[in-house]
CSV table of C-alpha atoms and ligand atoms in Angstrom, one decimal:
chain,number,residue,atom,x,y,z
A,1,MET,CA,58.3,34.1,-177.9
A,2,SER,CA,59.4,37.6,-177.0
A,3,LYS,CA,62.0,39.6,-178.8
A,4,LEU,CA,64.1,42.6,-178.0
A,5,PHE,CA,64.3,45.5,-180.4
A,6,ILE,CA,67.4,47.6,-179.9
A,7,THR,CA,68.3,50.8,-181.6
A,8,GLY,CA,72.1,51.1,-181.3
A,9,GLN,CA,74.6,53.9,-180.8
A,10,LYS,CA,72.8,55.6,-177.9
A,11,ARG,CA,75.2,56.8,-175.3
A,12,LEU,CA,74.4,55.2,-171.8
A,13,SER,CA,74.6,57.2,-168.6
A,14,GLY,CA,73.5,57.1,-165.0
A,15,CYS,CA,73.6,54.6,-162.2
A,16,VAL,CA,72.1,51.1,-161.8
A,17,GLU,CA,72.0,48.5,-159.1
A,18,VAL,CA,73.6,45.1,-160.0
A,19,GLN,CA,71.2,42.2,-159.5
A,20,GLY,CA,71.9,39.3,-157.1
A,21,ALA,CA,74.0,36.4,-158.3
A,22,LYS,CA,72.2,33.8,-160.3
A,23,ASN,CA,75.0,31.3,-159.6
A,24,SER,CA,74.5,31.8,-155.9
A,25,ALA,CA,70.8,31.7,-156.0
A,26,LEU,CA,70.5,28.3,-157.6
A,27,PRO,CA,72.7,26.2,-155.1
A,28,ILE,CA,71.3,28.2,-152.2
A,29,LEU,CA,67.7,27.5,-153.1
A,30,ALA,CA,68.6,23.8,-153.6
A,31,ALA,CA,70.3,24.0,-150.1
A,32,THR,CA,67.0,24.9,-148.5
A,33,VAL,CA,66.0,21.3,-149.0
A,34,LEU,CA,68.4,20.4,-146.2
A,35,THR,CA,66.9,22.8,-143.7
A,36,ARG,CA,63.8,22.9,-141.5
A,37,GLY,CA,62.0,26.3,-141.0
A,38,GLU,CA,62.0,29.5,-143.0
A,39,SER,CA,64.7,30.9,-145.2
A,40,VAL,CA,64.5,34.3,-146.8
A,41,ILE,CA,66.9,34.8,-149.7
A,42,TYR,CA,67.2,38.5,-150.4
A,43,ARG,CA,68.4,40.1,-153.6
A,44,CYS,CA,67.2,37.0,-155.5
A,45,PRO,CA,67.1,37.9,-159.2
A,46,ASP,CA,63.8,37.7,-161.0
A,47,ILE,CA,65.0,35.3,-163.7
A,48,SER,CA,63.6,32.1,-165.1
A,49,ASP,CA,66.4,29.9,-163.6
A,50,VAL,CA,65.3,31.0,-160.2
A,51,GLU,CA,61.6,30.4,-161.0
A,52,ALA,CA,62.6,26.9,-162.2
A,53,SER,CA,64.4,26.3,-158.8
A,54,GLN,CA,61.3,27.5,-157.0
A,55,ARG,CA,59.2,25.1,-159.0
A,56,MET,CA,61.5,22.2,-158.1
A,57,LEU,CA,61.3,23.1,-154.4
A,58,ARG,CA,57.5,23.2,-154.6
A,59,TRP,CA,57.5,19.8,-156.4
A,60,LEU,CA,59.6,18.4,-153.5
A,61,GLY,CA,57.0,19.6,-150.9
A,62,LEU,CA,58.6,22.9,-149.8
A,63,LYS,CA,56.8,26.3,-150.0
A,64,ALA,CA,58.6,28.8,-152.2
A,65,SER,CA,57.3,32.2,-153.2
A,66,ARG,CA,58.6,35.5,-154.3
A,67,SER,CA,58.0,38.7,-152.3
A,68,GLY,CA,59.6,41.7,-154.1
A,69,GLU,CA,63.3,41.0,-154.4
A,70,ALA,CA,63.3,38.2,-151.9
A,71,VAL,CA,62.4,34.5,-152.2
A,72,LEU,CA,60.8,32.9,-149.2
A,73,VAL,CA,61.2,29.2,-148.6
A,74,GLN,CA,59.4,27.3,-145.9
A,75,SER,CA,60.8,23.8,-145.5
A,76,ASP,CA,59.1,21.1,-143.3
A,77,GLY,CA,60.8,18.2,-144.9
A,78,LEU,CA,60.5,16.6,-148.3
A,79,CYS,CA,57.4,14.8,-149.5
A,80,ARG,CA,59.3,13.1,-152.4
A,81,HIS,CA,62.8,12.5,-153.6
A,82,ASP,CA,62.3,12.6,-157.4
A,83,ILE,CA,62.5,15.5,-159.9
A,84,PRO,CA,60.9,14.9,-163.3
A,85,ASP,CA,62.5,15.5,-166.6
A,86,GLU,CA,60.5,18.6,-167.5
A,87,LEU,CA,61.7,20.4,-164.4
A,88,MET,CA,65.3,19.2,-164.6
A,89,ARG,CA,65.6,20.5,-168.1
A,90,GLN,CA,64.5,24.0,-167.2
A,91,THR,CA,67.8,25.0,-165.7
A,92,ARG,CA,71.3,23.5,-165.9
A,93,GLY,CA,71.9,24.4,-162.4
A,94,SER,CA,69.3,21.8,-161.4
A,95,ILE,CA,72.1,19.2,-160.9
A,96,VAL,CA,72.9,20.7,-157.5
A,97,PHE,CA,69.5,19.3,-156.3
A,98,LEU,CA,71.2,15.9,-156.5
A,99,GLY,CA,73.5,16.3,-153.4
A,100,ALA,CA,70.8,18.2,-151.5
A,101,VAL,CA,67.9,15.7,-152.1
A,102,LEU,CA,70.1,12.7,-151.5
A,103,ALA,CA,71.3,14.1,-148.2
A,104,ALA,CA,67.9,15.1,-147.1
A,105,ALA,CA,65.9,12.0,-148.2
A,106,GLY,CA,68.5,9.3,-148.4
A,107,ARG,CA,67.4,8.8,-152.0
A,108,ALA,CA,67.3,10.9,-155.1
A,109,ARG,CA,65.8,10.1,-158.5
A,110,LEU,CA,66.6,12.9,-161.0
A,111,SER,CA,66.6,13.0,-164.7
A,112,LEU,CA,69.8,14.2,-166.3
A,113,PRO,CA,69.9,18.0,-166.8
A,114,GLY,CA,69.1,19.3,-170.3
A,115,GLY,CA,71.1,18.7,-173.5
A,116,CYS,CA,74.2,20.3,-175.0
A,117,GLU,CA,74.2,24.1,-175.2
A,118,ILE,CA,77.7,25.3,-174.5
A,119,GLY,CA,79.5,22.0,-174.2
A,120,LEU,CA,79.0,18.4,-173.1
A,121,ARG,CA,78.8,19.3,-169.4
A,122,PRO,CA,79.4,15.9,-168.0
A,123,ILE,CA,78.7,15.2,-164.3
A,124,ASP,CA,81.2,12.4,-163.7
A,125,LEU,CA,83.0,14.4,-161.0
A,126,HIS,CA,79.7,14.9,-159.1
A,127,LEU,CA,78.8,11.2,-159.2
A,128,LYS,CA,82.3,10.0,-158.3
A,129,ALA,CA,82.4,12.2,-155.3
A,130,LEU,CA,78.9,11.2,-154.1
A,131,ARG,CA,79.9,7.5,-154.5
A,132,ARG,CA,83.0,8.1,-152.3
A,133,MET,CA,80.6,9.4,-149.7
A,134,GLY,CA,78.6,6.1,-149.8
A,135,ALA,CA,76.0,6.8,-152.4
A,136,VAL,CA,74.9,3.9,-154.7
A,137,ILE,CA,74.1,5.5,-158.1
A,138,LYS,CA,72.6,3.9,-161.1
A,139,GLU,CA,72.4,5.7,-164.4
A,140,ARG,CA,69.6,4.3,-166.6
A,141,HIS,CA,67.6,5.7,-169.5
A,142,GLY,CA,68.6,9.3,-168.8
A,143,TRP,CA,67.8,9.0,-165.1
A,144,LEU,CA,70.0,9.0,-162.0
A,145,ASP,CA,68.8,6.7,-159.3
A,146,CYS,CA,70.8,7.4,-156.1
A,147,ARG,CA,70.5,5.8,-152.7
A,148,ALA,CA,72.6,6.2,-149.5
A,149,PRO,CA,71.5,3.0,-147.8
A,150,HIS,CA,73.7,3.6,-144.8
A,151,GLY,CA,73.6,7.4,-144.9
A,152,LEU,CA,76.2,9.6,-146.4
A,153,LYS,CA,79.7,9.6,-144.9
A,154,GLY,CA,82.4,12.2,-144.9
A,155,ALA,CA,85.3,11.5,-147.3
A,156,GLU,CA,88.4,13.0,-148.7
A,157,ILE,CA,87.7,14.0,-152.3
A,158,ALA,CA,90.4,15.4,-154.5
A,159,LEU,CA,88.8,17.0,-157.6
A,160,PRO,CA,90.9,16.6,-160.8
A,161,PHE,CA,89.4,19.9,-162.0
A,162,PRO,CA,87.9,22.6,-159.7
A,163,SER,CA,84.3,22.1,-160.9
A,164,VAL,CA,81.9,24.6,-159.5
A,165,GLY,CA,78.8,22.3,-159.6
A,166,ALA,CA,80.7,19.3,-158.2
A,167,THR,CA,82.1,21.4,-155.3
A,168,GLU,CA,78.6,22.6,-154.6
A,169,ASN,CA,77.1,19.1,-154.7
A,170,ILE,CA,79.7,17.8,-152.4
A,171,MET,CA,79.2,20.6,-149.9
A,172,LEU,CA,75.5,20.0,-149.9
A,173,ALA,CA,75.9,16.3,-149.4
A,174,ALA,CA,78.5,16.7,-146.7
A,175,CYS,CA,76.7,19.2,-144.4
A,176,THR,CA,74.7,16.6,-142.7
A,177,ALA,CA,76.9,13.5,-143.5
A,178,CYS,CA,78.4,11.5,-140.8
A,179,GLY,CA,82.0,12.8,-140.2
A,180,THR,CA,84.3,15.1,-142.0
A,181,THR,CA,84.6,15.8,-145.7
A,182,VAL,CA,87.6,17.4,-147.2
A,183,ILE,CA,87.4,18.7,-150.8
A,184,GLY,CA,90.8,19.2,-152.4
A,185,ASN,CA,91.2,21.4,-155.5
A,186,ALA,CA,87.8,22.9,-154.8
A,187,ALA,CA,86.3,25.6,-156.9
A,188,ARG,CA,87.1,29.0,-155.5
A,189,GLU,CA,84.3,31.1,-157.1
A,190,PRO,CA,82.7,33.7,-154.9
A,191,GLU,CA,79.4,31.8,-155.3
A,192,ILE,CA,80.9,28.9,-153.5
A,193,THR,CA,81.7,31.2,-150.6
A,194,ASP,CA,78.2,32.6,-150.7
A,195,LEU,CA,76.7,29.0,-150.5
A,196,ALA,CA,79.0,28.2,-147.5
A,197,GLU,CA,77.9,31.4,-145.8
A,198,TYR,CA,74.2,30.5,-146.2
A,199,LEU,CA,74.8,26.9,-145.0
A,200,ASN,CA,76.9,28.0,-142.0
A,201,ARG,CA,74.2,30.5,-141.0
A,202,CYS,CA,71.8,27.5,-141.1
A,203,GLY,CA,74.0,25.7,-138.6
A,204,ALA,CA,76.5,23.9,-141.0
A,205,CYS,CA,80.2,23.7,-140.2
A,206,ILE,CA,82.1,24.6,-143.4
A,207,GLU,CA,85.6,26.1,-143.4
A,208,GLY,CA,87.9,27.1,-146.2
A,209,ALA,CA,85.2,28.1,-148.8
A,210,GLY,CA,86.9,30.4,-151.4
A,211,GLU,CA,90.2,28.4,-150.9
A,212,SER,CA,91.4,25.3,-152.6
A,213,GLU,CA,90.6,23.1,-149.6
A,214,ILE,CA,87.2,23.1,-148.0
A,215,VAL,CA,86.6,21.1,-144.8
A,216,ILE,CA,83.0,20.2,-143.8
A,217,ASP,CA,82.1,18.7,-140.5
A,218,GLY,CA,78.8,17.0,-140.7
A,219,VAL,CA,76.1,18.3,-138.3
A,220,LYS,CA,72.8,16.6,-137.3
A,221,GLU,CA,70.4,19.2,-138.8
A,222,LEU,CA,70.1,22.6,-140.4
A,223,HIS,CA,67.6,25.3,-139.8
A,224,GLY,CA,66.5,28.1,-142.1
A,225,CYS,CA,68.0,31.6,-142.1
A,226,ASP,CA,67.9,35.0,-143.8
A,227,HIS,CA,70.6,35.6,-146.4
A,228,ALA,CA,71.4,38.3,-149.0
A,229,LEU,CA,73.0,37.0,-152.2
A,230,ILE,CA,76.2,38.5,-153.4
A,231,PRO,CA,76.0,40.8,-156.4
A,232,ASP,CA,76.2,39.0,-159.8
A,233,ARG,CA,79.7,39.6,-161.1
A,234,ILE,CA,78.8,38.4,-164.6
A,235,ALA,CA,75.8,40.7,-164.8
A,236,ALA,CA,78.1,43.5,-163.7
A,237,ALA,CA,80.7,42.6,-166.3
A,238,THR,CA,78.0,42.5,-168.9
A,239,LEU,CA,76.9,46.0,-168.0
A,240,LEU,CA,80.5,47.2,-168.2
A,241,CYS,CA,80.7,45.6,-171.7
A,242,CYS,CA,77.5,47.5,-172.7
A,243,ALA,CA,79.2,50.7,-171.6
A,244,ALA,CA,82.4,49.8,-173.4
A,245,ALA,CA,80.5,49.0,-176.7
A,246,THR,CA,78.8,52.4,-176.6
A,247,GLY,CA,81.6,54.7,-175.4
A,248,SER,CA,79.6,55.5,-172.3
A,249,GLU,CA,80.1,56.5,-168.7
A,250,ILE,CA,77.9,54.7,-166.2
A,251,THR,CA,78.0,53.7,-162.5
A,252,LEU,CA,77.2,50.3,-161.0
A,253,ARG,CA,75.9,50.2,-157.5
A,254,GLY,CA,76.3,47.1,-155.3
A,255,VAL,CA,79.6,45.7,-156.7
A,256,ILE,CA,82.2,43.7,-154.9
A,257,HIS,CA,85.3,45.0,-156.7
A,258,PRO,CA,87.6,42.0,-156.1
A,259,HIS,CA,85.1,39.7,-157.8
A,260,LEU,CA,85.7,41.6,-161.0
A,261,GLY,CA,89.5,41.4,-160.5
A,262,ALA,CA,90.1,39.5,-163.8
A,263,VAL,CA,87.7,41.7,-165.9
A,264,LEU,CA,88.6,45.3,-165.0
A,265,PRO,CA,92.3,45.2,-166.1
A,266,LEU,CA,91.3,44.0,-169.6
A,267,LEU,CA,88.8,46.8,-170.0
A,268,GLU,CA,91.5,49.2,-168.6
A,269,ASP,CA,93.8,47.8,-171.3
A,270,ALA,CA,91.1,48.7,-173.8
A,271,GLY,CA,91.1,52.3,-172.6
A,272,CYS,CA,88.3,52.3,-170.0
A,273,GLN,CA,88.8,54.2,-166.8
A,274,PHE,CA,87.5,53.0,-163.5
A,275,SER,CA,86.9,54.8,-160.2
A,276,ALA,CA,85.6,52.9,-157.2
A,277,SER,CA,84.0,54.2,-154.0
A,278,GLY,CA,82.4,51.9,-151.5
A,279,ASN,CA,80.4,49.4,-153.4
A,280,GLU,CA,80.1,51.7,-156.4
A,281,LEU,CA,82.1,51.4,-159.6
A,282,ARG,CA,82.2,54.1,-162.2
A,283,VAL,CA,83.4,53.4,-165.7
A,284,ARG,CA,84.3,55.9,-168.4
A,285,CYS,CA,84.8,54.3,-171.8
A,286,PRO,CA,86.6,55.8,-174.8
A,287,GLU,CA,84.8,56.5,-178.1
A,288,ARG,CA,86.5,53.4,-179.5
A,289,LEU,CA,88.1,50.6,-177.5
A,290,ARG,CA,91.7,49.5,-178.1
A,291,SER,CA,92.2,45.8,-178.7
A,292,MET,CA,93.1,43.7,-175.6
A,293,LYS,CA,95.9,41.3,-174.9
A,294,MET,CA,95.0,37.6,-175.1
A,295,ILE,CA,92.0,36.7,-173.0
A,296,ARG,CA,92.0,33.1,-171.5
A,297,THR,CA,89.0,31.9,-169.6
A,298,MET,CA,90.0,30.1,-166.4
A,299,PRO,CA,88.5,29.0,-163.1
A,300,TYR,CA,88.2,31.8,-160.5
A,301,PRO,CA,90.2,34.0,-159.9
A,302,GLY,CA,91.0,33.8,-163.6
A,303,PHE,CA,88.9,35.4,-166.3
A,304,PRO,CA,85.3,33.9,-166.1
A,305,THR,CA,84.0,31.9,-169.1
A,306,ASP,CA,80.6,33.5,-168.5
A,307,ALA,CA,82.0,37.0,-169.3
A,308,GLN,CA,83.8,35.8,-172.5
A,309,ALA,CA,80.9,36.3,-174.9
A,310,PRO,CA,79.9,39.9,-173.8
A,311,LEU,CA,83.6,41.0,-173.8
A,312,LEU,CA,84.1,39.4,-177.2
A,313,ALA,CA,81.1,41.5,-178.5
A,314,ALA,CA,82.7,44.6,-177.2
A,315,ALA,CA,86.1,43.7,-178.8
A,316,ALA,CA,84.3,43.3,-182.1
A,317,THR,CA,84.5,47.0,-182.7
A,318,ALA,CA,87.8,47.7,-181.0
A,319,ASP,CA,90.8,49.1,-182.8
A,320,GLY,CA,92.9,46.1,-183.5
A,321,THR,CA,92.9,42.3,-183.0
A,322,THR,CA,91.9,40.5,-179.8
A,323,VAL,CA,92.4,36.8,-179.3
A,324,PHE,CA,90.2,34.8,-176.9
A,325,VAL,CA,91.0,31.3,-175.6
A,326,GLU,CA,88.0,29.4,-174.1
A,327,ASN,CA,89.4,26.8,-171.8
A,328,ILE,CA,86.3,25.9,-169.8
A,329,PHE,CA,83.6,24.9,-172.2
A,330,GLU,CA,84.1,23.4,-175.7
A,331,ASN,CA,81.2,25.0,-177.6
A,332,ARG,CA,81.1,28.5,-176.4
A,333,TYR,CA,81.5,30.6,-179.6
A,334,ARG,CA,78.1,30.0,-181.1
A,335,HIS,CA,77.3,33.7,-180.8
A,336,THR,CA,80.1,34.5,-183.2
A,337,ALA,CA,78.1,33.4,-186.2
A,338,GLU,CA,75.3,35.7,-185.2
A,339,LEU,CA,77.8,38.6,-184.6
A,340,ALA,CA,79.0,38.0,-188.2
A,341,ARG,CA,75.5,38.9,-189.4
A,342,MET,CA,76.1,42.2,-187.7
A,343,GLY,CA,79.3,42.7,-189.6
A,344,ALA,CA,81.8,41.3,-187.1
A,345,ASP,CA,85.0,39.8,-188.3
A,346,ILE,CA,85.7,36.8,-186.1
A,347,LYS,CA,87.4,33.5,-186.9
A,348,THR,CA,87.1,30.6,-184.5
A,349,GLU,CA,89.0,27.4,-184.4
A,350,GLY,CA,88.6,25.0,-181.4
A,351,LYS,CA,89.1,27.0,-178.3
A,352,PHE,CA,90.4,30.1,-180.1
A,353,ALA,CA,88.6,33.1,-181.5
A,354,VAL,CA,90.4,35.8,-183.3
A,355,VAL,CA,88.4,39.1,-183.3
A,356,GLU,CA,89.5,41.7,-185.9
A,357,GLY,CA,87.9,44.9,-184.7
A,358,VAL,CA,85.7,46.6,-187.3
A,359,ARG,CA,84.8,50.3,-187.3
A,360,SER,CA,81.2,49.6,-186.6
A,361,LEU,CA,78.6,46.8,-186.5
A,362,TYR,CA,75.2,47.2,-188.0
A,363,GLY,CA,71.8,46.1,-186.7
A,364,ALA,CA,70.4,42.8,-188.0
A,365,ALA,CA,67.9,40.1,-187.1
A,366,VAL,CA,69.9,37.8,-184.8
A,367,GLU,CA,69.1,34.9,-182.4
A,368,ALA,CA,70.4,34.0,-179.0
A,369,THR,CA,71.3,30.4,-178.7
A,370,ASP,CA,72.5,30.4,-175.1
A,371,LEU,CA,72.4,32.8,-172.1
A,372,ARG,CA,75.8,34.5,-172.4
A,373,GLY,CA,75.8,34.4,-176.2
A,374,GLY,CA,72.5,36.3,-176.0
A,375,ALA,CA,74.2,38.8,-173.7
A,376,ALA,CA,76.9,39.2,-176.4
A,377,LEU,CA,74.3,40.0,-179.0
A,378,MET,CA,72.7,42.6,-176.7
A,379,VAL,CA,76.1,44.3,-176.2
A,380,ALA,CA,76.7,44.3,-179.9
A,381,ALA,CA,73.3,45.6,-180.7
A,382,LEU,CA,73.7,48.5,-178.3
A,383,GLY,CA,76.9,49.6,-180.1
A,384,ALA,CA,75.7,48.9,-183.6
A,385,GLU,CA,74.4,51.3,-186.2
A,386,GLY,CA,70.6,50.9,-186.7
A,387,LYS,CA,68.1,48.4,-185.3
A,388,THR,CA,68.6,44.9,-184.1
A,389,GLU,CA,65.8,42.4,-183.6
A,390,LEU,CA,67.0,39.9,-181.0
A,391,SER,CA,65.1,36.6,-180.7
A,392,GLY,CA,65.8,33.7,-178.3
A,393,VAL,CA,65.2,36.2,-175.5
A,394,HIS,CA,64.2,33.3,-173.2
A,395,TYR,CA,67.9,32.4,-172.9
A,396,LEU,CA,68.7,35.9,-171.7
A,397,GLU,CA,65.8,35.7,-169.2
A,398,ARG,CA,67.6,32.7,-167.6
A,399,GLY,CA,70.2,34.9,-166.1
A,400,TYR,CA,69.4,38.6,-166.6
A,401,ASP,CA,66.7,40.3,-164.4
A,402,HIS,CA,64.7,42.4,-166.9
A,403,PRO,CA,67.6,43.6,-169.0
A,404,GLU,CA,65.4,45.9,-171.0
A,405,LEU,CA,64.5,47.8,-167.9
A,406,THR,CA,68.0,48.0,-166.6
A,407,LEU,CA,69.3,49.3,-169.9
A,408,SER,CA,66.4,51.6,-170.6
A,409,ALA,CA,67.2,53.2,-167.2
A,410,LEU,CA,70.7,53.9,-168.5
A,411,GLY,CA,69.2,55.6,-171.6
A,412,ALA,CA,69.3,52.7,-174.1
A,413,GLU,CA,66.6,52.4,-176.7
A,414,ILE,CA,65.5,48.9,-176.1
A,415,LEU,CA,61.9,47.5,-176.4
A,416,ARG,CA,60.6,44.1,-175.6
A,417,THR,CA,57.6,42.6,-177.4
B,501,UD1,C1,79.1,26.8,-163.3
B,501,UD1,C2,78.2,27.9,-163.6
B,501,UD1,C3,78.4,28.4,-165.0
B,501,UD1,C4,79.9,28.7,-165.2
B,501,UD1,C5,80.8,27.5,-164.8
B,501,UD1,C6,82.3,27.8,-164.9
B,501,UD1,C7,76.2,27.6,-162.2
B,501,UD1,C8,74.8,27.3,-162.2
B,501,UD1,N1,76.8,27.6,-163.4
B,501,UD1,O1,78.7,25.7,-164.2
B,501,UD1,O2,77.7,29.6,-165.2
B,501,UD1,O3,80.1,29.0,-166.6
B,501,UD1,O4,80.4,27.1,-163.5
B,501,UD1,O5,82.6,28.9,-164.1
B,501,UD1,O6,76.9,27.9,-161.2
B,501,UD1,N2,83.3,19.0,-165.8
B,501,UD1,C9,83.5,17.7,-166.0
B,501,UD1,N3,82.9,16.8,-165.2
B,501,UD1,C10,82.1,17.2,-164.2
B,501,UD1,C11,81.8,18.5,-164.0
B,501,UD1,C12,82.4,19.5,-164.8
B,501,UD1,O7,84.3,17.3,-166.9
B,501,UD1,O8,81.6,16.3,-163.5
B,501,UD1,C13,83.9,20.0,-166.7
B,501,UD1,C14,82.8,20.7,-167.6
B,501,UD1,O9,82.5,20.0,-168.7
B,501,UD1,C15,83.5,22.0,-167.9
B,501,UD1,C16,84.3,22.3,-166.7
B,501,UD1,O10,84.4,21.1,-166.0
B,501,UD1,O11,84.4,21.8,-169.0
B,501,UD1,C17,83.7,23.4,-165.8
B,501,UD1,O12,82.5,23.0,-165.3
B,501,UD1,P1,81.9,23.4,-163.9
B,501,UD1,O13,82.9,24.2,-163.1
B,501,UD1,O14,81.4,22.2,-163.3
B,501,UD1,O15,80.7,24.3,-164.4
B,501,UD1,P2,79.2,24.2,-163.9
B,501,UD1,O16,79.1,23.9,-162.5
B,501,UD1,O17,78.5,23.4,-164.9
């Protein structure tokens, strides 16, 4: 098990490129199952969640390999329709293979994605929607057995909550279904738009991605295509939090500013100054942040739940009290106990976390228990006095492309063993 050793309070400076979006990569790689021919997915982050998706593709009979920052997928049809437990457990994003495999093979047998990490993460909305499209789904012994005996059919599906994964699964199932599918109250995350762009380039007919209503006209078949993923807005937000926690001035290259629309005003509120030019974003952070007004996580375009933990870590040393309200996942404050080992003063109750900023955190031995919680510990360690030994690094590797290299390039003292 590798660890990160971070010596804190080093000022960061310089310019780094933001990695491609993890949450685009996973559904887009799953979508290649629906295509015939070659797809090249550029700016594909080198993270373990992407590796796990590649393994699933290979298991299903596709060829998937990395070449530099791109992943190449050659699809000549599926040779099987099941995904075993050990593969499904490797990434939570694996559930999007359900819609894709069902549409491509008319059957899908998948084990339920891994246990509880940040909340219950039910998939009832995914299953209900696929059933409306004609799928017969049995849930037995931790397995989903799905069939579409008469093919999938377009349907009107109104989601009670704009679930990202359910929206993606419906889109994947609907692309080659018979007739038109309308998703009401669809998720509007930029990664949904990215998935639609890839699929449309492959010959799908999807309109309205990025809005609340998505309309998908089923087509006969899809071919492969080249596609560059959008930049990862959460990785960008994490780097901004690293700068904020260390009073630094850094530049991020390859940013889509509107995607950070809910994050930047909060950091501005805390005293950070931004200047944007083209796809670059420069941030200048004060010696010590001010506390921020209440932060509520919401579906896009609201403040992203994935950026809650890193921002909370930056708020831990702000001057004053910052209150967080986590509205998306019910168990997403596990990092606060580890932050307390570093001297943070945080009280949590249900969806609330009250962060009393302390003057300084100090290095300690801490352990990541989930991806973004791990990012929070990394942010805290960079700003803390002394050395931090961060274990559970495999969680960070799910979503951050060699964070130790990115941060070293900015002048951080960070070593991986
Ligand atoms: C995706 C992202 C994740 C992000 C989240 C919210 C990927 C791989 N992951 O996760 O990083 O934090 O969006 O932006 O893209 N829910 C149900 N029933 C369902 C589905 C969801 O009750 O069938 C609930 C969930 O328990 C959760 C909320 O809806 O409370 C949001 O979940 P969802 O938007 O589906 O998130 P994911 O797709 O799992």
